Amino acid sequence: MLSSLSPYGLFLGLFLASFASLWGQKSFPTLNELELQPKAEAFLKTAIAQFDGQRYRQAVLALDQAMQANEEGQLSDILFYYKALCYLELEEYGAAKNQLDTAISFVDNKAHYYYYRASALLQLGQNQAAYSDLDQSLRLQTDNPKAWLKKGLLLQQQQAYRQALMAYEQALSYQPNWTEALYYKGVLLLQLGLAEKGCQCLEEAKNLGLDKAARAQAQYCNIKSK
């Protein structure tokens, strides 16, 4: 049986805190995927080493040097995108958005540019703009479960519960055992008063090792041993 639960209290307490854990894997592609001028390549190698070592400020400086050496400008969007990834790690979301604005001005058909700009916009509280970017990202790459989950969270915040549930189910269709998606689907079902189904989702996420699902289940699902 579901314990006492206000309609929005559970979800709103979790909404903004969720996004920091949903960036996705941020990494630079290998250099053999790129056509680089020698000097720009050297600076980019330094930037990659600094990024992998979690020295994000130094990575930004190396990327600035790579930009100066990128005389033909063919890598401009990629270098601005890389800088945005560094700023996301530094939690400087305004700077990350600005870098992605520039990257998109060069190349406007890369799904991950819109996805990460949406991530920055969410942290800046610009939810409507973030929703638009998530839609664009999913138009370009429909099989990104993290984008579907973020879209679901925004829809759930707007009380568009049916659409939010569909978004969570889309996320799970691409990554069936993803504990985060199971968790938020469970939270939504609890909000809708579907206690049994919601608690089943939390149980599944808990069994897959998600601690916060176990805590939510213990708090909101009264499970008594016989």
mmCIF file of C-alpha atoms in Angstrom:
data_model
loop_
_atom_site.group_PDB
_atom_site.id
_atom_site.type_symbol
_atom_site.label_atom_id
_atom_site.label_comp_id
_atom_site.label_asym_id
_atom_site.label_seq_id
_atom_site.Cartn_x
_atom_site.Cartn_y
_atom_site.Cartn_z
ATOM 1 C CA MET A 1 0.000 0.000 0.000
ATOM 2 C CA LEU A 2 1.227 3.494 -0.812
ATOM 3 C CA SER A 3 2.006 5.662 2.168
ATOM 4 C CA SER A 4 0.840 9.288 2.373
ATOM 5 C CA LEU A 5 2.234 11.290 -0.555
ATOM 6 C CA SER A 6 1.470 14.832 -1.664
ATOM 7 C CA PRO A 7 0.779 15.119 -5.420
ATOM 8 C CA TYR A 8 3.969 17.020 -6.239
ATOM 9 C CA GLY A 9 6.181 16.849 -3.171
ATOM 10 C CA LEU A 10 8.186 13.794 -4.127
ATOM 11 C CA PHE A 11 8.890 14.846 -7.699
ATOM 12 C CA LEU A 12 9.636 18.525 -7.118
ATOM 13 C CA GLY A 13 12.115 17.652 -4.390
ATOM 14 C CA LEU A 14 14.094 15.620 -6.915
ATOM 15 C CA PHE A 15 13.700 17.589 -10.150
ATOM 16 C CA LEU A 16 16.719 19.886 -10.406
ATOM 17 C CA ALA A 17 19.048 17.570 -8.501
ATOM 18 C CA SER A 18 18.548 14.889 -11.120
ATOM 19 C CA PHE A 19 20.187 16.647 -14.048
ATOM 20 C CA ALA A 20 23.755 16.704 -12.802
ATOM 21 C CA SER A 21 23.792 12.902 -12.900
ATOM 22 C CA LEU A 22 22.405 12.752 -16.440
ATOM 23 C CA TRP A 23 25.050 14.515 -18.512
ATOM 24 C CA GLY A 24 25.994 11.313 -20.267
ATOM 25 C CA GLN A 25 29.506 10.246 -21.046
ATOM 26 C CA LYS A 26 31.525 13.325 -21.960
ATOM 27 C CA SER A 27 34.653 12.591 -23.907
ATOM 28 C CA PHE A 28 36.589 13.814 -26.909
ATOM 29 C CA PRO A 29 36.716 11.663 -30.071
ATOM 30 C CA THR A 30 40.005 10.114 -31.012
ATOM 31 C CA LEU A 31 42.312 12.255 -33.084
ATOM 32 C CA ASN A 32 42.222 9.867 -36.034
ATOM 33 C CA GLU A 33 38.576 10.863 -36.499
ATOM 34 C CA LEU A 34 39.683 14.441 -37.234
ATOM 35 C CA GLU A 35 41.709 16.167 -39.912
ATOM 36 C CA LEU A 36 44.021 18.485 -38.020
ATOM 37 C CA GLN A 37 46.758 20.952 -38.760
ATOM 38 C CA PRO A 38 49.915 19.857 -36.882
ATOM 39 C CA LYS A 39 49.998 22.756 -34.421
ATOM 40 C CA ALA A 40 46.275 22.498 -33.671
ATOM 41 C CA GLU A 41 46.657 18.738 -33.208
ATOM 42 C CA ALA A 42 49.394 19.243 -30.612
ATOM 43 C CA PHE A 43 47.243 21.640 -28.581
ATOM 44 C CA LEU A 44 44.236 19.363 -28.888
ATOM 45 C CA LYS A 45 46.264 16.406 -27.596
ATOM 46 C CA THR A 46 47.179 18.538 -24.595
ATOM 47 C CA ALA A 47 43.527 19.476 -24.088
ATOM 48 C CA ILE A 48 42.477 15.824 -24.187
ATOM 49 C CA ALA A 49 45.135 14.874 -21.635
ATOM 50 C CA GLN A 50 44.055 17.708 -19.346
ATOM 51 C CA PHE A 51 40.380 16.780 -19.721
ATOM 52 C CA ASP A 52 41.036 13.112 -18.987
ATOM 53 C CA GLY A 53 43.004 14.188 -15.927
ATOM 54 C CA GLN A 54 40.030 16.306 -14.783
ATOM 55 C CA ARG A 55 42.080 19.495 -15.158
ATOM 56 C CA TYR A 56 39.310 21.274 -16.958
ATOM 57 C CA ARG A 57 40.593 24.834 -16.635
ATOM 58 C CA GLN A 58 43.890 23.814 -18.219
ATOM 59 C CA ALA A 59 41.961 21.998 -20.948
ATOM 60 C CA VAL A 60 40.139 25.234 -21.761
ATOM 61 C CA LEU A 61 43.470 27.066 -22.110
ATOM 62 C CA ALA A 62 44.800 24.363 -24.438
ATOM 63 C CA LEU A 63 41.626 24.564 -26.521
ATOM 64 C CA ASP A 64 42.049 28.330 -26.812
ATOM 65 C CA GLN A 65 45.516 27.676 -28.216
ATOM 66 C CA ALA A 66 44.111 25.058 -30.606
ATOM 67 C CA MET A 67 41.565 27.616 -31.812
ATOM 68 C CA GLN A 68 44.321 30.121 -32.565
ATOM 69 C CA ALA A 69 46.242 27.442 -34.481
ATOM 70 C CA ASN A 70 43.137 26.313 -36.391
ATOM 71 C CA GLU A 71 43.847 28.688 -39.245
ATOM 72 C CA GLU A 72 41.428 27.227 -41.782
ATOM 73 C CA GLY A 73 38.580 27.140 -39.278
ATOM 74 C CA GLN A 74 37.438 23.641 -40.215
ATOM 75 C CA LEU A 75 37.368 22.474 -36.605
ATOM 76 C CA SER A 76 35.662 25.524 -35.146
ATOM 77 C CA ASP A 77 32.415 23.836 -34.074
ATOM 78 C CA ILE A 78 34.266 20.883 -32.512
ATOM 79 C CA LEU A 79 36.624 23.063 -30.487
ATOM 80 C CA PHE A 80 33.766 25.191 -29.143
ATOM 81 C CA TYR A 81 31.896 21.983 -28.282
ATOM 82 C CA TYR A 82 34.937 20.662 -26.410
ATOM 83 C CA LYS A 83 35.160 23.896 -24.439
ATOM 84 C CA ALA A 84 31.489 23.537 -23.537
ATOM 85 C CA LEU A 85 32.169 20.056 -22.118
ATOM 86 C CA CYS A 86 34.895 21.530 -19.925
ATOM 87 C CA TYR A 87 32.592 24.271 -18.668
ATOM 88 C CA LEU A 88 29.875 21.722 -17.896
ATOM 89 C CA GLU A 89 32.366 19.831 -15.741
ATOM 90 C CA LEU A 90 33.304 23.114 -14.060
ATOM 91 C CA GLU A 91 29.569 23.790 -13.467
ATOM 92 C CA GLU A 92 29.880 27.066 -15.371
ATOM 93 C CA TYR A 93 26.651 26.604 -17.232
ATOM 94 C CA GLY A 94 26.364 30.044 -18.791
ATOM 95 C CA ALA A 95 29.803 29.672 -20.341
ATOM 96 C CA ALA A 96 28.906 26.168 -21.557
ATOM 97 C CA LYS A 97 25.733 27.474 -23.216
ATOM 98 C CA ASN A 98 27.643 30.274 -24.926
ATOM 99 C CA GLN A 99 30.192 27.833 -26.347
ATOM 100 C CA LEU A 100 27.427 25.589 -27.655
ATOM 101 C CA ASP A 101 25.609 28.563 -29.172
ATOM 102 C CA THR A 102 28.747 29.209 -31.200
ATOM 103 C CA ALA A 103 29.270 25.547 -32.101
ATOM 104 C CA ILE A 104 25.680 25.325 -33.370
ATOM 105 C CA SER A 105 26.124 28.521 -35.382
ATOM 106 C CA PHE A 106 28.847 26.672 -37.325
ATOM 107 C CA VAL A 107 27.111 23.262 -37.583
ATOM 108 C CA ASP A 108 23.426 22.914 -36.747
ATOM 109 C CA ASN A 109 22.792 19.206 -37.352
ATOM 110 C CA LYS A 110 24.641 17.502 -34.501
ATOM 111 C CA ALA A 111 22.260 16.007 -31.944
ATOM 112 C CA HIS A 112 24.747 16.013 -29.067
ATOM 113 C CA TYR A 113 25.286 19.786 -29.385
ATOM 114 C CA TYR A 114 21.589 20.389 -28.670
ATOM 115 C CA TYR A 115 21.523 17.748 -25.940
ATOM 116 C CA TYR A 116 24.350 19.330 -23.982
ATOM 117 C CA ARG A 117 23.018 22.845 -24.521
ATOM 118 C CA ALA A 118 19.705 21.625 -23.099
ATOM 119 C CA SER A 119 21.622 20.293 -20.092
ATOM 120 C CA ALA A 120 23.205 23.704 -19.533
ATOM 121 C CA LEU A 121 19.875 25.498 -20.022
ATOM 122 C CA LEU A 122 18.202 23.266 -17.431
ATOM 123 C CA GLN A 123 20.827 24.225 -14.875
ATOM 124 C CA LEU A 124 20.227 27.888 -15.777
ATOM 125 C CA GLY A 125 16.484 27.480 -15.177
ATOM 126 C CA GLN A 126 15.620 28.065 -18.850
ATOM 127 C CA ASN A 127 13.319 25.093 -19.114
ATOM 128 C CA GLN A 128 11.350 26.106 -22.197
ATOM 129 C CA ALA A 129 14.510 26.638 -24.237
ATOM 130 C CA ALA A 130 15.888 23.348 -22.883
ATOM 131 C CA TYR A 131 12.739 21.530 -23.994
ATOM 132 C CA SER A 132 13.119 22.924 -27.505
ATOM 133 C CA ASP A 133 16.742 21.768 -27.645
ATOM 134 C CA LEU A 134 15.826 18.292 -26.419
ATOM 135 C CA ASP A 135 13.164 18.062 -29.131
ATOM 136 C CA GLN A 136 15.692 19.091 -31.756
ATOM 137 C CA SER A 137 18.272 16.640 -30.415
ATOM 138 C CA LEU A 138 15.738 13.801 -30.570
ATOM 139 C CA ARG A 139 14.712 14.744 -34.095
ATOM 140 C CA LEU A 140 18.338 14.329 -35.110
ATOM 141 C CA GLN A 141 18.988 11.232 -32.971
ATOM 142 C CA THR A 142 15.913 9.490 -31.657
ATOM 143 C CA ASP A 143 17.725 6.694 -29.783
ATOM 144 C CA ASN A 144 19.240 8.798 -26.980
ATOM 145 C CA PRO A 145 17.672 7.513 -23.725
ATOM 146 C CA LYS A 146 19.133 10.361 -21.658
ATOM 147 C CA ALA A 147 17.424 12.943 -23.863
ATOM 148 C CA TRP A 148 14.122 11.091 -23.506
ATOM 149 C CA LEU A 149 14.515 10.990 -19.739
ATOM 150 C CA LYS A 150 15.238 14.701 -19.487
ATOM 151 C CA LYS A 151 12.262 15.433 -21.702
ATOM 152 C CA GLY A 152 10.136 13.274 -19.409
ATOM 153 C CA LEU A 153 11.309 15.155 -16.338
ATOM 154 C CA LEU A 154 10.353 18.479 -17.925
ATOM 155 C CA LEU A 155 6.957 17.153 -18.967
ATOM 156 C CA GLN A 156 6.369 15.758 -15.493
ATOM 157 C CA GLN A 157 7.237 19.116 -13.958
ATOM 158 C CA GLN A 158 4.642 20.685 -16.264
ATOM 159 C CA GLN A 159 2.102 18.078 -15.101
ATOM 160 C CA ALA A 160 1.908 16.611 -18.628
ATOM 161 C CA TYR A 161 1.887 13.173 -17.086
ATOM 162 C CA ARG A 162 0.801 11.061 -20.050
ATOM 163 C CA GLN A 163 3.508 12.548 -22.275
ATOM 164 C CA ALA A 164 6.067 12.197 -19.483
ATOM 165 C CA LEU A 165 5.232 8.522 -19.072
ATOM 166 C CA MET A 166 5.639 8.000 -22.820
ATOM 167 C CA ALA A 167 9.047 9.694 -22.686
ATOM 168 C CA TYR A 168 10.203 7.437 -19.840
ATOM 169 C CA GLU A 169 9.002 4.406 -21.756
ATOM 170 C CA GLN A 170 10.924 5.577 -24.811
ATOM 171 C CA ALA A 171 14.055 5.869 -22.668
ATOM 172 C CA LEU A 172 13.533 2.340 -21.375
ATOM 173 C CA SER A 173 12.906 1.003 -24.878
ATOM 174 C CA TYR A 174 16.481 1.981 -25.762
ATOM 175 C CA GLN A 175 18.006 1.060 -22.383
ATOM 176 C CA PRO A 176 15.659 -1.429 -20.683
ATOM 177 C CA ASN A 177 17.525 -1.856 -17.381
ATOM 178 C CA TRP A 178 18.365 1.804 -16.848
ATOM 179 C CA THR A 179 17.740 2.385 -13.176
ATOM 180 C CA GLU A 180 17.271 6.170 -13.462
ATOM 181 C CA ALA A 181 14.449 5.759 -15.979
ATOM 182 C CA LEU A 182 12.805 3.050 -13.887
ATOM 183 C CA TYR A 183 13.084 5.261 -10.826
ATOM 184 C CA TYR A 184 11.468 8.329 -12.380
ATOM 185 C CA LYS A 185 8.796 6.233 -14.055
ATOM 186 C CA GLY A 186 8.031 4.806 -10.615
ATOM 187 C CA VAL A 187 7.872 8.280 -9.089
ATOM 188 C CA LEU A 188 5.434 9.382 -11.800
ATOM 189 C CA LEU A 189 3.215 6.360 -11.312
ATOM 190 C CA LEU A 190 3.126 7.078 -7.568
ATOM 191 C CA GLN A 191 2.062 10.647 -8.322
ATOM 192 C CA LEU A 192 -0.741 9.301 -10.492
ATOM 193 C CA GLY A 193 -1.960 7.065 -7.655
ATOM 194 C CA LEU A 194 -0.866 3.873 -9.412
ATOM 195 C CA ALA A 195 0.813 2.575 -6.291
ATOM 196 C CA GLU A 196 1.330 -1.042 -7.297
ATOM 197 C CA LYS A 197 2.910 -0.237 -10.661
ATOM 198 C CA GLY A 198 4.983 2.589 -9.204
ATOM 199 C CA CYS A 199 6.329 0.434 -6.427
ATOM 200 C CA GLN A 200 7.135 -2.317 -8.920
ATOM 201 C CA CYS A 201 9.323 0.126 -10.869
ATOM 202 C CA LEU A 202 11.067 1.218 -7.676
ATOM 203 C CA GLU A 203 11.558 -2.416 -6.698
ATOM 204 C CA GLU A 204 13.137 -3.184 -10.056
ATOM 205 C CA ALA A 205 15.459 -0.162 -9.844
ATOM 206 C CA LYS A 206 16.379 -1.114 -6.275
ATOM 207 C CA ASN A 207 17.183 -4.679 -7.300
ATOM 208 C CA LEU A 208 19.464 -3.280 -10.014
ATOM 209 C CA GLY A 209 21.395 -1.390 -7.336
ATOM 210 C CA LEU A 210 19.937 2.131 -7.239
ATOM 211 C CA ASP A 211 20.098 3.298 -3.626
ATOM 212 C CA LYS A 212 17.648 6.182 -3.999
ATOM 213 C CA ALA A 213 15.061 3.764 -5.390
ATOM 214 C CA ALA A 214 15.439 1.663 -2.255
ATOM 215 C CA ARG A 215 14.976 4.766 -0.093
ATOM 216 C CA ALA A 216 11.899 5.882 -2.037
ATOM 217 C CA GLN A 217 10.407 2.417 -1.856
ATOM 218 C CA ALA A 218 10.934 2.269 1.902
ATOM 219 C CA GLN A 219 9.390 5.710 2.309
ATOM 220 C CA TYR A 220 6.405 5.483 -0.016
ATOM 221 C CA CYS A 221 5.610 1.785 -0.362
ATOM 222 C CA ASN A 222 4.454 -0.069 2.746
ATOM 223 C CA ILE A 223 5.761 -3.601 2.202
ATOM 224 C CA LYS A 224 5.023 -5.875 5.129
ATOM 225 C CA SER A 225 6.555 -9.297 5.435
ATOM 226 C CA LYS A 226 4.092 -12.073 6.095
#
